[in-house]
GROMACS .gro file of C-alpha atoms in nm:
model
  407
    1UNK     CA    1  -0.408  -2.476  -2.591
    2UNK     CA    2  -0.567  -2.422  -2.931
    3UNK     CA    3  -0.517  -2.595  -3.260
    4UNK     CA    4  -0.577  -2.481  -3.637
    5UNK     CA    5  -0.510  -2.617  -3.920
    6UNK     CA    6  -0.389  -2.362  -4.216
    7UNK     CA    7  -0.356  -2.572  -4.558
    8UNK     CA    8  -0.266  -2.904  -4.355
    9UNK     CA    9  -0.003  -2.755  -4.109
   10UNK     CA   10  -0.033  -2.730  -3.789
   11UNK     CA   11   0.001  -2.462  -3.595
   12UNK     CA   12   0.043  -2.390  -3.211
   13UNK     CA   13  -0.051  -2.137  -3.026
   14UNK     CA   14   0.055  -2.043  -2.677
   15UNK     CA   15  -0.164  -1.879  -2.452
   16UNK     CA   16  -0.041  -1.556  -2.249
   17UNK     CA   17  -0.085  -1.530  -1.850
   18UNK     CA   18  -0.072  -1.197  -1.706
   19UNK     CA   19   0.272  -1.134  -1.468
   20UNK     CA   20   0.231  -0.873  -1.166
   21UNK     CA   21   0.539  -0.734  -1.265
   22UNK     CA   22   0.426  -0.588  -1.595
   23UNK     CA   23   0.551  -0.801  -1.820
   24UNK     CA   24   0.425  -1.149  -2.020
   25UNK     CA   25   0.477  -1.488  -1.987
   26UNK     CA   26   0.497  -1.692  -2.269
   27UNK     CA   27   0.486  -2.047  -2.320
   28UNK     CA   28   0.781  -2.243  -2.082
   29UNK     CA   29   0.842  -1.946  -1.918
   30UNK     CA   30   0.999  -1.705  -2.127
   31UNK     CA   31   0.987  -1.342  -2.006
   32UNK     CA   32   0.878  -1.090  -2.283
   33UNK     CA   33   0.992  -0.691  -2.168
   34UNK     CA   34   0.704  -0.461  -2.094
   35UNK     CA   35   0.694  -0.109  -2.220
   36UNK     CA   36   0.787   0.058  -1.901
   37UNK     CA   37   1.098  -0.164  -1.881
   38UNK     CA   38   1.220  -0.053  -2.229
   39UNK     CA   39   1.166   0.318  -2.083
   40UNK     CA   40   1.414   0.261  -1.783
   41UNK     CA   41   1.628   0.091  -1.965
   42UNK     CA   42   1.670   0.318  -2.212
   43UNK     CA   43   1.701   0.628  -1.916
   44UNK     CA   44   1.951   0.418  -1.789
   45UNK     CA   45   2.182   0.384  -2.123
   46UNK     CA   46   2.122   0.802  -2.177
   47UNK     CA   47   2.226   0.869  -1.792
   48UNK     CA   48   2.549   0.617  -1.872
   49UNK     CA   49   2.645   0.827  -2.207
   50UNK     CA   50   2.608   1.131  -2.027
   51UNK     CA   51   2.836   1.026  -1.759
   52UNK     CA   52   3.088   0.832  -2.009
   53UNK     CA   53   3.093   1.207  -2.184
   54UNK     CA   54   3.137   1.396  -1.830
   55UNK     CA   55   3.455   1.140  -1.738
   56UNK     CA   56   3.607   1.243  -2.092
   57UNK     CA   57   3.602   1.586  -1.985
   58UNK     CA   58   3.790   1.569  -1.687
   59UNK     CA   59   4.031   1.338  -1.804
   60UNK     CA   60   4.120   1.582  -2.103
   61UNK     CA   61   4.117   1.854  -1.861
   62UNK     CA   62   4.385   1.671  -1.629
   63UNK     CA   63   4.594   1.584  -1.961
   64UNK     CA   64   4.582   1.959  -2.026
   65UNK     CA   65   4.703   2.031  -1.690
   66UNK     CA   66   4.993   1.764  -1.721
   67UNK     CA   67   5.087   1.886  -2.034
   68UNK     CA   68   5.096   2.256  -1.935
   69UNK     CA   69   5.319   2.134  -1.608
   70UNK     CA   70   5.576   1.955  -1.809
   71UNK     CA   71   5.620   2.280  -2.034
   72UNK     CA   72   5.674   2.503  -1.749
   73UNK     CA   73   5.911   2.273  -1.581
   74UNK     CA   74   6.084   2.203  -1.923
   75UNK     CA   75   6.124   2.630  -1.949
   76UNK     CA   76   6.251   2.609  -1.578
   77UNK     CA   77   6.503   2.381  -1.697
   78UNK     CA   78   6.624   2.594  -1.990
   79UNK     CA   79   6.634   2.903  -1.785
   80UNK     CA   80   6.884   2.663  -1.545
   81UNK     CA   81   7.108   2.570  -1.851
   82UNK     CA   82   6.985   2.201  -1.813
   83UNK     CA   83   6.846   2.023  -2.135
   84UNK     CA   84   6.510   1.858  -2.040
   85UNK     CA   85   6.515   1.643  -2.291
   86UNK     CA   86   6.853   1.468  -2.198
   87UNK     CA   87   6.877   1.123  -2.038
   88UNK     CA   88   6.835   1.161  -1.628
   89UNK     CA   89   7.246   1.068  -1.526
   90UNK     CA   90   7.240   0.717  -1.417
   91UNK     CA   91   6.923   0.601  -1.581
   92UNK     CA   92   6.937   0.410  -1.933
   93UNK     CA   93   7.085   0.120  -2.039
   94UNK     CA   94   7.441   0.078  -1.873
   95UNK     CA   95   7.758   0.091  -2.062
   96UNK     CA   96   7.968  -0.263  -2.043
   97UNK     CA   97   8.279  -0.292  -2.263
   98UNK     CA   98   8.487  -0.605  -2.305
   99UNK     CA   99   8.791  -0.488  -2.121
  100UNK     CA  100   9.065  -0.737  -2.069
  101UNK     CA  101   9.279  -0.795  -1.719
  102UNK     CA  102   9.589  -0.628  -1.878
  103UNK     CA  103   9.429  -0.317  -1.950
  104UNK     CA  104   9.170  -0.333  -1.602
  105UNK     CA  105   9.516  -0.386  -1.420
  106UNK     CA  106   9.678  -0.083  -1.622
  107UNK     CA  107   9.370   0.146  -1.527
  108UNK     CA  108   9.359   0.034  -1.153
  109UNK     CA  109   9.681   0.141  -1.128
  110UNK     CA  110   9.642   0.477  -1.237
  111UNK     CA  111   9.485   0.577  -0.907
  112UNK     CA  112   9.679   0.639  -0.639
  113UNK     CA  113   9.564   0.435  -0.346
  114UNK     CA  114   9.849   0.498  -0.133
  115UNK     CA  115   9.775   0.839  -0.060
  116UNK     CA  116   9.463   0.794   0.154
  117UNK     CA  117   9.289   1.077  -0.067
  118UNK     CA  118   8.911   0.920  -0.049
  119UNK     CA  119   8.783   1.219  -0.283
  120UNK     CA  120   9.030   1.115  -0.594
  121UNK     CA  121   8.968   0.739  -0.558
  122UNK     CA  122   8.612   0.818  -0.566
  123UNK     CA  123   8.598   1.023  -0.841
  124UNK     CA  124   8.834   0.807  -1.072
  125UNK     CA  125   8.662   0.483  -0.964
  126UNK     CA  126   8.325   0.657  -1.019
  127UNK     CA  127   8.473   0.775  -1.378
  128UNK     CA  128   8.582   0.434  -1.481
  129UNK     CA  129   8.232   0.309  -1.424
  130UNK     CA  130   8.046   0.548  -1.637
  131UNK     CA  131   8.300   0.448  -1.906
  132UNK     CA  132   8.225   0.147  -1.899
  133UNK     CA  133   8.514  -0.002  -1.803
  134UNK     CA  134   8.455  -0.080  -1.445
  135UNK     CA  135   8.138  -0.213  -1.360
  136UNK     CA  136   8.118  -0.329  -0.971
  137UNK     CA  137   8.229  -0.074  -0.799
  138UNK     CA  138   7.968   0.066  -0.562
  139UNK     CA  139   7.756  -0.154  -0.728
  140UNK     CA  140   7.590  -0.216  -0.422
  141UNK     CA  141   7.464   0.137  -0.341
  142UNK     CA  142   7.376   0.284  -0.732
  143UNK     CA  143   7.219  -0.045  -0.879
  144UNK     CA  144   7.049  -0.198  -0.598
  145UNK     CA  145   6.963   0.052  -0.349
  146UNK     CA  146   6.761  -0.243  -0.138
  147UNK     CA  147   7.114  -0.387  -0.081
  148UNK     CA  148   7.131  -0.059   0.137
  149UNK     CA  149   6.743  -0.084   0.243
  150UNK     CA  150   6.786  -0.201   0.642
  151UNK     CA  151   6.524  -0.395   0.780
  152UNK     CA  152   6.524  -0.580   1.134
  153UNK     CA  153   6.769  -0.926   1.142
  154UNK     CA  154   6.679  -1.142   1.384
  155UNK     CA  155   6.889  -1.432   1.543
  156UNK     CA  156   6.675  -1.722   1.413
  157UNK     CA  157   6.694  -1.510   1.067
  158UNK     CA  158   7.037  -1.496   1.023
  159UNK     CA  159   7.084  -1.871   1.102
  160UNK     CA  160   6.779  -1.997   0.860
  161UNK     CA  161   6.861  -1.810   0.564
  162UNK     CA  162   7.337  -1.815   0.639
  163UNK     CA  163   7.321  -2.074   0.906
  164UNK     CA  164   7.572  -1.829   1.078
  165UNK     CA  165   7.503  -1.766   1.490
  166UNK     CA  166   7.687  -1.545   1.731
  167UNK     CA  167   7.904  -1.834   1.840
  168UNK     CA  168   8.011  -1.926   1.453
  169UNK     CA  169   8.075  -1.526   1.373
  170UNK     CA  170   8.275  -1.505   1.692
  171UNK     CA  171   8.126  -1.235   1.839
  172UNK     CA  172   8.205  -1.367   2.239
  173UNK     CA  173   8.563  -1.369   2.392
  174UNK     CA  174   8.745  -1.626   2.170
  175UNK     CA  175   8.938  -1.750   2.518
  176UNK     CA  176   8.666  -1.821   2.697
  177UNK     CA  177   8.475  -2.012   2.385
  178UNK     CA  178   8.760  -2.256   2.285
  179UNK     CA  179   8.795  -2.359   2.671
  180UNK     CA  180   8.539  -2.613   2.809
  181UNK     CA  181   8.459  -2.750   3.157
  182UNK     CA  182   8.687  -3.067   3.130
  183UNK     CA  183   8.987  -2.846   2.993
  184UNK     CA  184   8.982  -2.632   3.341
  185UNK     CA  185   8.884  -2.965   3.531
  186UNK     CA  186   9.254  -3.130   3.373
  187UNK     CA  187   9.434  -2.787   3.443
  188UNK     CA  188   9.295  -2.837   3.815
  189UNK     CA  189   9.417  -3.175   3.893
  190UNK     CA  190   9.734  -3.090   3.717
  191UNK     CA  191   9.761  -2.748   3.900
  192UNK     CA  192   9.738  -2.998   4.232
  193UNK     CA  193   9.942  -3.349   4.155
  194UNK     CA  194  10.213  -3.094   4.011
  195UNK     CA  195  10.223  -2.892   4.327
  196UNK     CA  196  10.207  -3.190   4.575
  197UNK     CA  197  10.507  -3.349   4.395
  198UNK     CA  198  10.679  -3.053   4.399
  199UNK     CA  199  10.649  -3.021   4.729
  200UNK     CA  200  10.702  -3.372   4.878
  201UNK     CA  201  11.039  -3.360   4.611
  202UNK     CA  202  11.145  -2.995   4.803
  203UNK     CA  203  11.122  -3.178   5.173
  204UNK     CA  204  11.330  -3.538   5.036
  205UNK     CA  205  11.613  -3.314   4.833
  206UNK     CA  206  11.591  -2.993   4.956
  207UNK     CA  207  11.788  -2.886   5.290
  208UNK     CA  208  11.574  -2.894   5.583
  209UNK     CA  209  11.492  -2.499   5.612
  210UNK     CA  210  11.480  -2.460   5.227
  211UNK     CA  211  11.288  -2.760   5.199
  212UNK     CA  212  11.039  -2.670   5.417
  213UNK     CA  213  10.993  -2.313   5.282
  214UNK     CA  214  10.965  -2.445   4.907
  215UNK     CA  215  10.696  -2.731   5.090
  216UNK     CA  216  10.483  -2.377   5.199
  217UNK     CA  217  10.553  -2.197   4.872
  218UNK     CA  218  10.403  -2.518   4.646
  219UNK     CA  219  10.151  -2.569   4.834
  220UNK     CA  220   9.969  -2.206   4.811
  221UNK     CA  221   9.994  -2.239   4.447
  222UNK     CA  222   9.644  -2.480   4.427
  223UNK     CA  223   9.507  -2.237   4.643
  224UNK     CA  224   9.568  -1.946   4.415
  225UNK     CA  225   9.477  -2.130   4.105
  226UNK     CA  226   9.166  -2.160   4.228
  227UNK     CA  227   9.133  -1.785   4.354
  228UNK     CA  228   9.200  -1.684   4.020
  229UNK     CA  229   8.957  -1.928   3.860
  230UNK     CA  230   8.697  -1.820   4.115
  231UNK     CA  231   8.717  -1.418   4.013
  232UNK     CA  232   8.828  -1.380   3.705
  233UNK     CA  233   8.813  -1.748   3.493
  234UNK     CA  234   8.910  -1.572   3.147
  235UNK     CA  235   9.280  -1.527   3.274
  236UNK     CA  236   9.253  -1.907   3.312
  237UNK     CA  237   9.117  -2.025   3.004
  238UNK     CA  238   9.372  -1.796   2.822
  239UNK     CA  239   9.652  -1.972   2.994
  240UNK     CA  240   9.488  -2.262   2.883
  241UNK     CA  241   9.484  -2.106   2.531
  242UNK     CA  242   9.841  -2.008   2.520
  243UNK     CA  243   9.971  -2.323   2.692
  244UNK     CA  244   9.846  -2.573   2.412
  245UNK     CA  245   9.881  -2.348   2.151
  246UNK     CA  246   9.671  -2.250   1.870
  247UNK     CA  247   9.470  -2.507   1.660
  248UNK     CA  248   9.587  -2.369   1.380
  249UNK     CA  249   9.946  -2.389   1.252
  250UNK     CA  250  10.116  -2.116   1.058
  251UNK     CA  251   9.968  -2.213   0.702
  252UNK     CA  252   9.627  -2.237   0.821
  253UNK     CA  253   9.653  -1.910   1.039
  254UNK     CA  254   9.785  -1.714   0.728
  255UNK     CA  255   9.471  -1.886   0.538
  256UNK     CA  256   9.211  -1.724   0.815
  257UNK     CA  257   9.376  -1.388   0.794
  258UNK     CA  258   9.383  -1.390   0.417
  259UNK     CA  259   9.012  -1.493   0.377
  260UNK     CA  260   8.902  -1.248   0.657
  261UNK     CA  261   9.097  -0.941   0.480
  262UNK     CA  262   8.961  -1.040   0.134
  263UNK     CA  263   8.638  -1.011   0.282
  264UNK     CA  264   8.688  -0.681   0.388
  265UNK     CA  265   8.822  -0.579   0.111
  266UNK     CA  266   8.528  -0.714  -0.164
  267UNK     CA  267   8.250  -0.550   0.042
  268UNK     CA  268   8.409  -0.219   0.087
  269UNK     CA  269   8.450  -0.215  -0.258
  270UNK     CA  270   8.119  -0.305  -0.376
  271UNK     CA  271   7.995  -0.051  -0.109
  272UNK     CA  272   8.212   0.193  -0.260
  273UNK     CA  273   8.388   0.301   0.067
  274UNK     CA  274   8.782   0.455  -0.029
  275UNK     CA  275   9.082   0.280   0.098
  276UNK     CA  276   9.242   0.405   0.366
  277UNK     CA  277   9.524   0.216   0.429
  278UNK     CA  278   9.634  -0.073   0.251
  279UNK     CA  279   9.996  -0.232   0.434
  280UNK     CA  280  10.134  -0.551   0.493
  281UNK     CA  281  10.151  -0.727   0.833
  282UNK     CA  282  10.473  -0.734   1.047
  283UNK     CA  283  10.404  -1.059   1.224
  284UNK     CA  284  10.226  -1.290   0.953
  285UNK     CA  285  10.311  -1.088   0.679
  286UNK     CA  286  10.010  -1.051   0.493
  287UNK     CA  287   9.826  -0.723   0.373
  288UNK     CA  288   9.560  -0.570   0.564
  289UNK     CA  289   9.262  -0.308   0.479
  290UNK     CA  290   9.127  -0.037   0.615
  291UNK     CA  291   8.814   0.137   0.483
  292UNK     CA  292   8.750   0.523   0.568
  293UNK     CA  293   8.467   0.743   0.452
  294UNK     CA  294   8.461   1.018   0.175
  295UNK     CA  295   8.348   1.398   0.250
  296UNK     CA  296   8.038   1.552   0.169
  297UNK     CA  297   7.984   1.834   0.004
  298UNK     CA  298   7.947   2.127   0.224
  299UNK     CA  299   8.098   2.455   0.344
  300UNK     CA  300   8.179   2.302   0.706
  301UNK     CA  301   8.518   2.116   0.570
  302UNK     CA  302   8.455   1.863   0.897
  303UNK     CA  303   8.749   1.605   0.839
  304UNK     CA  304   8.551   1.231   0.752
  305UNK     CA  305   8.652   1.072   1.058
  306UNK     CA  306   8.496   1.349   1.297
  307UNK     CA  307   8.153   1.414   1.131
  308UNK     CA  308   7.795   1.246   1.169
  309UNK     CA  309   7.745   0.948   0.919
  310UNK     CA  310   7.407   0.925   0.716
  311UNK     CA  311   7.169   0.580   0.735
  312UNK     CA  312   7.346   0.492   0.403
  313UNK     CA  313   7.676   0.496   0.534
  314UNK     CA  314   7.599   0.294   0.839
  315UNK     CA  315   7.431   0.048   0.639
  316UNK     CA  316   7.756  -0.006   0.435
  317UNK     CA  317   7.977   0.041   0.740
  318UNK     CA  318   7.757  -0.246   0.870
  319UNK     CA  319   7.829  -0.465   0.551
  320UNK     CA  320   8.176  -0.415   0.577
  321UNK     CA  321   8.244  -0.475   0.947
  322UNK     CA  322   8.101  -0.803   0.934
  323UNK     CA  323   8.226  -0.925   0.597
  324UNK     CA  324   8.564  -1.053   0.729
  325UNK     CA  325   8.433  -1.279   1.002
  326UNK     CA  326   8.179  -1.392   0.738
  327UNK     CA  327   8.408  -1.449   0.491
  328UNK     CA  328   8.631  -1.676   0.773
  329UNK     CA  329   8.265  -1.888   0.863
  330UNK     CA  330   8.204  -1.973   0.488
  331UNK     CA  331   8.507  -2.139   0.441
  332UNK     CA  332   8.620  -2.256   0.763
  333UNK     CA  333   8.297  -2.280   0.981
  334UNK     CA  334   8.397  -2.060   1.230
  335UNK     CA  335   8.542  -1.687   1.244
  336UNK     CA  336   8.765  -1.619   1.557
  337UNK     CA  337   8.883  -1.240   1.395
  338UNK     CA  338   8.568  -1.037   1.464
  339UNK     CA  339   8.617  -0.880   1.799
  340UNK     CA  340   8.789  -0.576   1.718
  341UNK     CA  341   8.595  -0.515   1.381
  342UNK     CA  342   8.242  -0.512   1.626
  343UNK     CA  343   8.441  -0.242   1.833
  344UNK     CA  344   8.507  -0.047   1.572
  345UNK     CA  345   8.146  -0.065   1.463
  346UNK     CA  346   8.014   0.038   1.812
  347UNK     CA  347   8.238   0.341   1.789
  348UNK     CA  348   8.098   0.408   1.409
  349UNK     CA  349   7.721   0.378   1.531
  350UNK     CA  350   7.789   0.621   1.829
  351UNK     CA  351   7.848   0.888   1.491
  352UNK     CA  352   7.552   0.776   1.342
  353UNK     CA  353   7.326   1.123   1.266
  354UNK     CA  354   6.996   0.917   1.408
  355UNK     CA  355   6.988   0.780   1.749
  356UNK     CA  356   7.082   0.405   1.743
  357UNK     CA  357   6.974   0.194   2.040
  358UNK     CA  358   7.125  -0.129   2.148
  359UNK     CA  359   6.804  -0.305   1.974
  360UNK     CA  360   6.937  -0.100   1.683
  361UNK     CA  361   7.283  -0.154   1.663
  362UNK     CA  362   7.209  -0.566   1.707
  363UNK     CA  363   6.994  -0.549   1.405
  364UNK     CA  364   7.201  -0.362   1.206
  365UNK     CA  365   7.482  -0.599   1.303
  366UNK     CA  366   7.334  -0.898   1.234
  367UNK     CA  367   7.166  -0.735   0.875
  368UNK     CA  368   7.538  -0.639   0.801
  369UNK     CA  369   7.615  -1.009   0.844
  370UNK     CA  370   7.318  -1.109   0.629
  371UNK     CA  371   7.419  -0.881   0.352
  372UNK     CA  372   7.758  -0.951   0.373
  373UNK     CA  373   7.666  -1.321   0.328
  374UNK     CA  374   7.499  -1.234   0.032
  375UNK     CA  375   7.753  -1.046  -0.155
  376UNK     CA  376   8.026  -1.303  -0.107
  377UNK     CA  377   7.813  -1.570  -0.210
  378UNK     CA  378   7.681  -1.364  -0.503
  379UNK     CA  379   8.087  -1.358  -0.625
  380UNK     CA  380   8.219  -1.598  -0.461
  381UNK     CA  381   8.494  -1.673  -0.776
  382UNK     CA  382   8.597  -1.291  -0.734
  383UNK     CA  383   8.657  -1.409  -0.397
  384UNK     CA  384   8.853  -1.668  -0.419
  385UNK     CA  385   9.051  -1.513  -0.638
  386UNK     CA  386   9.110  -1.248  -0.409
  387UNK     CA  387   9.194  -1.492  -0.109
  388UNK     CA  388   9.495  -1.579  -0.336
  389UNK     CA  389   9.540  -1.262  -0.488
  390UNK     CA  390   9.615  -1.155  -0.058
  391UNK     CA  391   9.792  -1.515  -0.003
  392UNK     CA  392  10.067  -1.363  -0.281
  393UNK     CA  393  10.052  -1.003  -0.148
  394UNK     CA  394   9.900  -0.826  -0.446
  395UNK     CA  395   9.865  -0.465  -0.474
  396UNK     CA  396   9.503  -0.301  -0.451
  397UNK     CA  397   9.525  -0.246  -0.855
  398UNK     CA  398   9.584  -0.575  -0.871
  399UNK     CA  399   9.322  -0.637  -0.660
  400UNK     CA  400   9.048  -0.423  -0.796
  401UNK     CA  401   9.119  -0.558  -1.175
  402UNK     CA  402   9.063  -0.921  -1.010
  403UNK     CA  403   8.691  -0.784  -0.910
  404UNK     CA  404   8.666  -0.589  -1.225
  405UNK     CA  405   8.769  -0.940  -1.441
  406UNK     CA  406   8.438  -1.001  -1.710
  407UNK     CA  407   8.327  -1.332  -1.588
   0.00000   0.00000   0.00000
């Protein structure tokens, strides 16, 4: 290190060290660029302009080509009689008007829901929505098309997220389920000590011949009880079923139906599915729904019932089928109405236009559930108010303009 001294300050100078790599070292290390560094750098920055200018270009020509698209689909458009430049239907901001339950009630029952005609209810429902003044039905399918999205349900699924099983949805022979072991052991030993008396009473007051012959007759009936129980055991446990009774008395039986129907009938209508038949009940008096499907529109005028159902329609079909035992499990804890609904189902997949397999048809089932679970939970004041709006036997206007009802 060398000193000088310029007009009494001092002043330090660092000595340089040659660097292999072409460049200097200067005092604690600093690194001072060589020429030949500056030179690739700056070949570097030119080749990065040059590239930054060739990107440009292509992304202008691409913008071109976008633009020049959009004109000739716009002219293809005007040639059709469309109007390019009006809103795509069903996209935008949805119309909602404050509508009140008089006048929801007075346009529900402008439709004629008697007649069966799914086409008409369709297109009036569909009418009143892009008024404004209905706004849930077939909610499901034009607002959230994931509600309509399957996607494989297992069992340990459907439990964790409903905490609904086979067993609670009452999917297996309601007989056979509300009938355990100790019921058909009591049934036995009655079956015997009732036959035994009957027989020792036939030999003390019974002539001798007669009494004898009703001895025989009472004591083959233990032995037939058991053949019976041996080969076919659901005749026995719905003896046993018929004999007590039903758990339920007439109030709480009417309750079940009611909350099962209502079910029914809020999924179908958020699914948009038409209403077949709407009538009330002979035995319990209370009203019952069926769903059907609409057309389609084609030139082979196949009735609904008889032609092939899309993936869409199964999905909903799948909602809907399930919705009234899981509308009974929500508020009771256990559906005991769902047997004929999963026949009814089977029979509906069998249409289905793609090949369901049993693995199939069990998810779908138990995603129906899951959705179904969903939606009722999702409205479950709409519901209740339906539940009551069946309890009082309420027409389907009356019905619908509960669902419609601003919350």
């Amino acid at each position: 290190m060398a000193v000088s001294s310029t007009q009494g300050a001092f002043v330090t100078t660092a000595p340089s060290v040659a660097h292999s790599s072409g460049t200097t070292l200067g005092l604690h290390g600093m690194v001072a660029p060589s020429a030949s560094l500056n030179h690739r750098r700056t070949n570097n920055k030119n080749a990065f302009q040059r590239n930054m200018s060739t990107t440009d270009d292509e992304v202008a020509k691409l913008l071109a080509a976008a633009k020049k698209a959009r004109e000739e689909a716009d002219d293809l458009s005007r040639a059709m009689g469309k109007d390019p430049d009006a809103a795509p239907k069903g996209r935008g901001e949805a119309i909602i008007k404050d509508v009140s339950p008089e006048d929801l009630s007075k346009m529900a029952s402008s439709i004629d829901f008697e007649a069966g005609d799914a086409d008409t209810q369709a297109k009036a429902l569909t009418a009143l929505v892009e008024s404004g003044d209905f706004t849930l039905y077939k909610s499901v399918a034009s607002s959230s098309e994931t509600m309509l999205r399957t996607f494989p349900v297992s069992l340990n699924m459907l439990e964790q997220r409903t905490g609904l099983t086979g067993e609670i949805l009452g999917v297996t022979d309601s007989s056979e389920k509300d009938v355990s072991l100790d019921d058909i052991k009591d049934l036995t030993v009655g079956v015997v000590l009732g036959s035994s008396a009957l027989a020792i009473a036939s030999l003390v007051l019974l002539p001798e011949n007669v009494g004898a012959t009703a001895c025989y007759f009472f004591a083959l009936i233990p032995v037939v009880f058991v053949g019976i129980g041996s080969t076919s055991p659901g005749l026995i446990a719905g003896a046993i079923v018929s004999t007590r009774g039903s758990a339920d008395d007439v109030s709480d039986r009417l309750d079940r139906i009611c909350r099962h129907e209502a079910g029914h009938f809020l999924c179908g209508y958020l699914c948009g599915l038409p209403i077949e038949s709407y009538s009330v009940s002979e035995d319990m008096g209370v009203p019952l729904v069926e769903f059907g499907l609409p057309s389609i529109n084609d030139d082979s005028n196949t009735s609904p019932k008889q032609r092939e159902l899309t993936r869409e329609e199964i999905a909903a079909l799948s909602i809907v089928a399930m919705s009234g035992s899981v509308a009974e499990a929500l508020a009771l804890g256990q559906a005991f109405g769902g047997e004929e609904d999963l026949r009814n189902l089977s029979a509906l997949f069998r249409k289905s236009k793609e090949f369901l397999g049993a693995t199939k048809q069990q998810d779908l089932t138990r995603w129906g559930s899951l959705q179904a679970y969903n939606l009722i939970k999702a409205n479950l004041p709409k519901y209740e108010s339906l539940v009551q709006a069946f309890k009082d036997k309420k027409s389907v206007a009356e019905c619908i303009a509960l669902i419609e009802q601003r919350s």
